[in-house]
């Protein structure tokens, strides 16, 4: 029993603590117990939606987020989270409608603007993605996800100055993150992603390798909307090796991945299957 007793509020508070620590499965247990004790505790549905999104289970996330919104249609953060869960479900048109509704009500909601930018990016609407990512930055300040999306969209539009500046700023944010948490893999992986987008494949390989050294097998990581595990990190290093011209080394990485997960799509691609 927790210090606060066998109450819904105590389990909810413990769920928040576990979520902040990255102990997502434990957080889910706490939030579910909170709802068992008090089914009217609507914020627990919202938090469960966030947990299942972090776990890579968007369908379950959507169920809880929709329940939270049925109970409280004015819960704007849950509506934004629903949009991102729909993006994870490969439903960008539905996600766009959700983000648009939020942006119409609250134009300064940076997460909704970034969600719209993500929808535009997935649709290949590079100019719209650029404008919306810039709007998200104007309202939300320096943000890795916004700079990273802006940099990639601008590259497709051949707006090289905007792309270079945005990706450099994204990289600088992750550099600072590494200074704060040098033993965690997330920032190393994201720096690898930035350098891959810049076609600086040797640097990308170095950062992916640094992320591999710090990642725990079987653990899922989530940072700025990017979800990955150790095998995904290896796969991205393999892609960078392939782009760098080290095709045999890339095939070896793919074969190593397939030993652990025979169905891994990037592992199969690297080995030519």
PDB file of N, CA and C in Angstrom, residues 97-152:
ATOM      1  N   UNK A  97      -7.444  16.244 -39.045  1.00  0.00           N
ATOM      2  CA  UNK A  97      -8.717  16.824 -38.610  1.00  0.00           C
ATOM      3  C   UNK A  97      -8.686  17.154 -37.121  1.00  0.00           C
ATOM      4  N   UNK A  98      -8.088  16.257 -36.331  1.00  0.00           N
ATOM      5  CA  UNK A  98      -7.995  16.487 -34.890  1.00  0.00           C
ATOM      6  C   UNK A  98      -7.116  17.692 -34.602  1.00  0.00           C
ATOM      7  N   UNK A  99      -5.943  17.744 -35.220  1.00  0.00           N
ATOM      8  CA  UNK A  99      -5.025  18.868 -34.995  1.00  0.00           C
ATOM      9  C   UNK A  99      -5.644  20.183 -35.482  1.00  0.00           C
ATOM     10  N   UNK A 100      -6.360  20.132 -36.608  1.00  0.00           N
ATOM     11  CA  UNK A 100      -6.971  21.340 -37.152  1.00  0.00           C
ATOM     12  C   UNK A 100      -8.005  21.899 -36.179  1.00  0.00           C
ATOM     13  N   UNK A 101      -8.802  20.998 -35.586  1.00  0.00           N
ATOM     14  CA  UNK A 101      -9.810  21.445 -34.622  1.00  0.00           C
ATOM     15  C   UNK A 101      -9.150  22.141 -33.438  1.00  0.00           C
ATOM     16  N   UNK A 102      -8.044  21.584 -32.949  1.00  0.00           N
ATOM     17  CA  UNK A 102      -7.337  22.195 -31.823  1.00  0.00           C
ATOM     18  C   UNK A 102      -6.753  23.540 -32.234  1.00  0.00           C
ATOM     19  N   UNK A 103      -6.114  23.582 -33.409  1.00  0.00           N
ATOM     20  CA  UNK A 103      -5.477  24.818 -33.869  1.00  0.00           C
ATOM     21  C   UNK A 103      -6.500  25.915 -34.123  1.00  0.00           C
ATOM     22  N   UNK A 104      -7.695  25.522 -34.572  1.00  0.00           N
ATOM     23  CA  UNK A 104      -8.742  26.514 -34.798  1.00  0.00           C
ATOM     24  C   UNK A 104      -9.192  27.129 -33.479  1.00  0.00           C
ATOM     25  N   UNK A 105      -9.218  26.294 -32.428  1.00  0.00           N
ATOM     26  CA  UNK A 105      -9.631  26.764 -31.110  1.00  0.00           C
ATOM     27  C   UNK A 105      -8.512  27.491 -30.381  1.00  0.00           C
ATOM     28  N   UNK A 106      -7.294  26.938 -30.516  1.00  0.00           N
ATOM     29  CA  UNK A 106      -6.130  27.504 -29.841  1.00  0.00           C
ATOM     30  C   UNK A 106      -4.969  27.587 -30.842  1.00  0.00           C
ATOM     31  N   UNK A 107      -4.917  28.658 -31.633  1.00  0.00           N
ATOM     32  CA  UNK A 107      -3.882  28.777 -32.673  1.00  0.00           C
ATOM     33  C   UNK A 107      -2.459  28.749 -32.125  1.00  0.00           C
ATOM     34  N   UNK A 108      -2.289  29.082 -30.852  1.00  0.00           N
ATOM     35  CA  UNK A 108      -0.942  29.112 -30.272  1.00  0.00           C
ATOM     36  C   UNK A 108      -0.523  27.779 -29.669  1.00  0.00           C
ATOM     37  N   UNK A 109      -1.296  26.726 -29.917  1.00  0.00           N
ATOM     38  CA  UNK A 109      -0.927  25.406 -29.409  1.00  0.00           C
ATOM     39  C   UNK A 109       0.178  24.834 -30.300  1.00  0.00           C
ATOM     40  N   UNK A 110       1.404  24.869 -29.800  1.00  0.00           N
ATOM     41  CA  UNK A 110       2.563  24.480 -30.607  1.00  0.00           C
ATOM     42  C   UNK A 110       2.514  23.006 -31.002  1.00  0.00           C
ATOM     43  N   UNK A 111       2.035  22.140 -30.101  1.00  0.00           N
ATOM     44  CA  UNK A 111       1.996  20.705 -30.424  1.00  0.00           C
ATOM     45  C   UNK A 111       0.996  20.422 -31.541  1.00  0.00           C
ATOM     46  N   UNK A 112      -0.123  21.137 -31.546  1.00  0.00           N
ATOM     47  CA  UNK A 112      -1.092  20.942 -32.621  1.00  0.00           C
ATOM     48  C   UNK A 112      -0.525  21.440 -33.951  1.00  0.00           C
ATOM     49  N   UNK A 113       0.173  22.573 -33.928  1.00  0.00           N
ATOM     50  CA  UNK A 113       0.796  23.088 -35.148  1.00  0.00           C
ATOM     51  C   UNK A 113       1.863  22.126 -35.662  1.00  0.00           C
ATOM     52  N   UNK A 114       2.627  21.544 -34.749  1.00  0.00           N
ATOM     53  CA  UNK A 114       3.644  20.578 -35.165  1.00  0.00           C
ATOM     54  C   UNK A 114       2.990  19.308 -35.694  1.00  0.00           C
ATOM     55  N   UNK A 115       1.859  18.911 -35.089  1.00  0.00           N
ATOM     56  CA  UNK A 115       1.122  17.765 -35.605  1.00  0.00           C
ATOM     57  C   UNK A 115       0.643  18.005 -37.028  1.00  0.00           C
ATOM     58  N   UNK A 116       0.146  19.203 -37.308  1.00  0.00           N
ATOM     59  CA  UNK A 116      -0.260  19.549 -38.673  1.00  0.00           C
ATOM     60  C   UNK A 116       0.945  19.522 -39.614  1.00  0.00           C
ATOM     61  N   UNK A 117       2.092  19.993 -39.121  1.00  0.00           N
ATOM     62  CA  UNK A 117       3.315  19.941 -39.931  1.00  0.00           C
ATOM     63  C   UNK A 117       3.686  18.500 -40.252  1.00  0.00           C
ATOM     64  N   UNK A 118       3.539  17.623 -39.273  1.00  0.00           N
ATOM     65  CA  UNK A 118       3.851  16.207 -39.478  1.00  0.00           C
ATOM     66  C   UNK A 118       2.911  15.599 -40.516  1.00  0.00           C
ATOM     67  N   UNK A 119       1.618  15.947 -40.439  1.00  0.00           N
ATOM     68  CA  UNK A 119       0.655  15.455 -41.429  1.00  0.00           C
ATOM     69  C   UNK A 119       1.032  15.930 -42.834  1.00  0.00           C
ATOM     70  N   UNK A 120       1.401  17.207 -42.945  1.00  0.00           N
ATOM     71  CA  UNK A 120       1.799  17.742 -44.249  1.00  0.00           C
ATOM     72  C   UNK A 120       3.048  17.039 -44.761  1.00  0.00           C
ATOM     73  N   UNK A 121       3.995  16.781 -43.859  1.00  0.00           N
ATOM     74  CA  UNK A 121       5.240  16.107 -44.248  1.00  0.00           C
ATOM     75  C   UNK A 121       4.936  14.707 -44.785  1.00  0.00           C
ATOM     76  N   UNK A 122       4.079  13.974 -44.070  1.00  0.00           N
ATOM     77  CA  UNK A 122       3.739  12.615 -44.504  1.00  0.00           C
ATOM     78  C   UNK A 122       3.017  12.617 -45.851  1.00  0.00           C
ATOM     79  N   UNK A 123       2.313  13.718 -46.148  1.00  0.00           N
ATOM     80  CA  UNK A 123       1.607  13.824 -47.424  1.00  0.00           C
ATOM     81  C   UNK A 123       2.494  14.370 -48.541  1.00  0.00           C
ATOM     82  N   UNK A 124       3.761  14.655 -48.220  1.00  0.00           N
ATOM     83  CA  UNK A 124       4.668  15.196 -49.225  1.00  0.00           C
ATOM     84  C   UNK A 124       4.425  16.649 -49.539  1.00  0.00           C
ATOM     85  N   UNK A 125       3.730  17.349 -48.650  1.00  0.00           N
ATOM     86  CA  UNK A 125       3.443  18.780 -48.843  1.00  0.00           C
ATOM     87  C   UNK A 125       4.535  19.575 -48.126  1.00  0.00           C
ATOM     88  N   UNK A 126       5.699  19.631 -48.748  1.00  0.00           N
ATOM     89  CA  UNK A 126       6.885  20.147 -48.075  1.00  0.00           C
ATOM     90  C   UNK A 126       6.754  21.619 -47.695  1.00  0.00           C
ATOM     91  N   UNK A 127       6.200  22.428 -48.581  1.00  0.00           N
ATOM     92  CA  UNK A 127       6.094  23.853 -48.291  1.00  0.00           C
ATOM     93  C   UNK A 127       5.180  24.098 -47.092  1.00  0.00           C
ATOM     94  N   UNK A 128       4.062  23.381 -47.046  1.00  0.00           N
ATOM     95  CA  UNK A 128       3.152  23.509 -45.909  1.00  0.00           C
ATOM     96  C   UNK A 128       3.823  23.024 -44.628  1.00  0.00           C
ATOM     97  N   UNK A 129       4.572  21.941 -44.723  1.00  0.00           N
ATOM     98  CA  UNK A 129       5.273  21.405 -43.549  1.00  0.00           C
ATOM     99  C   UNK A 129       6.275  22.421 -43.013  1.00  0.00           C
ATOM    100  N   UNK A 130       6.972  23.091 -43.910  1.00  0.00           N
ATOM    101  CA  UNK A 130       7.938  24.121 -43.506  1.00  0.00           C
ATOM    102  C   UNK A 130       7.230  25.238 -42.740  1.00  0.00           C
ATOM    103  N   UNK A 131       6.156  25.760 -43.321  1.00  0.00           N
ATOM    104  CA  UNK A 131       5.430  26.876 -42.707  1.00  0.00           C
ATOM    105  C   UNK A 131       4.870  26.492 -41.344  1.00  0.00           C
ATOM    106  N   UNK A 132       4.282  25.294 -41.250  1.00  0.00           N
ATOM    107  CA  UNK A 132       3.670  24.858 -39.995  1.00  0.00           C
ATOM    108  C   UNK A 132       4.724  24.564 -38.924  1.00  0.00           C
ATOM    109  N   UNK A 133       5.857  24.002 -39.320  1.00  0.00           N
ATOM    110  CA  UNK A 133       6.935  23.753 -38.352  1.00  0.00           C
ATOM    111  C   UNK A 133       7.483  25.080 -37.827  1.00  0.00           C
ATOM    112  N   UNK A 134       7.601  26.066 -38.699  1.00  0.00           N
ATOM    113  CA  UNK A 134       8.061  27.388 -38.264  1.00  0.00           C
ATOM    114  C   UNK A 134       7.059  28.021 -37.295  1.00  0.00           C
ATOM    115  N   UNK A 135       5.768  27.821 -37.559  1.00  0.00           N
ATOM    116  CA  UNK A 135       4.736  28.325 -36.653  1.00  0.00           C
ATOM    117  C   UNK A 135       4.847  27.644 -35.293  1.00  0.00           C
ATOM    118  N   UNK A 136       5.070  26.328 -35.307  1.00  0.00           N
ATOM    119  CA  UNK A 136       5.227  25.593 -34.047  1.00  0.00           C
ATOM    120  C   UNK A 136       6.411  26.126 -33.254  1.00  0.00           C
ATOM    121  N   UNK A 137       7.499  26.446 -33.936  1.00  0.00           N
ATOM    122  CA  UNK A 137       8.678  26.993 -33.267  1.00  0.00           C
ATOM    123  C   UNK A 137       8.398  28.392 -32.715  1.00  0.00           C
ATOM    124  N   UNK A 138       7.632  29.177 -33.448  1.00  0.00           N
ATOM    125  CA  UNK A 138       7.301  30.528 -32.994  1.00  0.00           C
ATOM    126  C   UNK A 138       6.489  30.487 -31.706  1.00  0.00           C
ATOM    127  N   UNK A 139       5.569  29.517 -31.614  1.00  0.00           N
ATOM    128  CA  UNK A 139       4.714  29.425 -30.439  1.00  0.00           C
ATOM    129  C   UNK A 139       5.348  28.623 -29.303  1.00  0.00           C
ATOM    130  N   UNK A 140       6.137  27.605 -29.655  1.00  0.00           N
ATOM    131  CA  UNK A 140       6.639  26.698 -28.626  1.00  0.00           C
ATOM    132  C   UNK A 140       8.105  26.863 -28.277  1.00  0.00           C
ATOM    133  N   UNK A 141       8.830  27.696 -29.014  1.00  0.00           N
ATOM    134  CA  UNK A 141      10.247  27.871 -28.740  1.00  0.00           C
ATOM    135  C   UNK A 141      11.071  26.713 -29.285  1.00  0.00           C
ATOM    136  N   UNK A 142      12.365  26.726 -28.953  1.00  0.00           N
ATOM    137  CA  UNK A 142      13.304  25.719 -29.461  1.00  0.00           C
ATOM    138  C   UNK A 142      12.826  24.318 -29.119  1.00  0.00           C
ATOM    139  N   UNK A 143      12.699  23.490 -30.119  1.00  0.00           N
ATOM    140  CA  UNK A 143      12.172  22.136 -29.942  1.00  0.00           C
ATOM    141  C   UNK A 143      12.813  21.223 -30.971  1.00  0.00           C
ATOM    142  N   UNK A 144      13.404  20.129 -30.515  1.00  0.00           N
ATOM    143  CA  UNK A 144      14.104  19.232 -31.432  1.00  0.00           C
ATOM    144  C   UNK A 144      13.192  18.735 -32.541  1.00  0.00           C
ATOM    145  N   UNK A 145      12.002  18.240 -32.168  1.00  0.00           N
ATOM    146  CA  UNK A 145      11.116  17.635 -33.163  1.00  0.00           C
ATOM    147  C   UNK A 145      10.756  18.628 -34.267  1.00  0.00           C
ATOM    148  N   UNK A 146      10.506  19.886 -33.880  1.00  0.00           N
ATOM    149  CA  UNK A 146      10.138  20.891 -34.877  1.00  0.00           C
ATOM    150  C   UNK A 146      11.320  21.227 -35.785  1.00  0.00           C
ATOM    151  N   UNK A 147      12.506  21.402 -35.203  1.00  0.00           N
ATOM    152  CA  UNK A 147      13.689  21.696 -36.017  1.00  0.00           C
ATOM    153  C   UNK A 147      14.008  20.521 -36.953  1.00  0.00           C
ATOM    154  N   UNK A 148      13.891  19.298 -36.445  1.00  0.00           N
ATOM    155  CA  UNK A 148      14.214  18.117 -37.241  1.00  0.00           C
ATOM    156  C   UNK A 148      13.259  17.985 -38.428  1.00  0.00           C
ATOM    157  N   UNK A 149      11.959  18.198 -38.182  1.00  0.00           N
ATOM    158  CA  UNK A 149      10.989  18.113 -39.263  1.00  0.00           C
ATOM    159  C   UNK A 149      11.198  19.252 -40.261  1.00  0.00           C
ATOM    160  N   UNK A 150      11.431  20.459 -39.739  1.00  0.00           N
ATOM    161  CA  UNK A 150      11.669  21.610 -40.603  1.00  0.00           C
ATOM    162  C   UNK A 150      12.881  21.374 -41.504  1.00  0.00           C
ATOM    163  N   UNK A 151      13.950  20.853 -40.931  1.00  0.00           N
ATOM    164  CA  UNK A 151      15.162  20.609 -41.707  1.00  0.00           C
ATOM    165  C   UNK A 151      14.955  19.614 -42.825  1.00  0.00           C
ATOM    166  N   UNK A 152      14.222  18.545 -42.554  1.00  0.00           N
ATOM    167  CA  UNK A 152      13.988  17.528 -43.584  1.00  0.00           C
ATOM    168  C   UNK A 152      13.045  18.025 -44.669  1.00  0.00           C
TER     169      UNK A 152
END
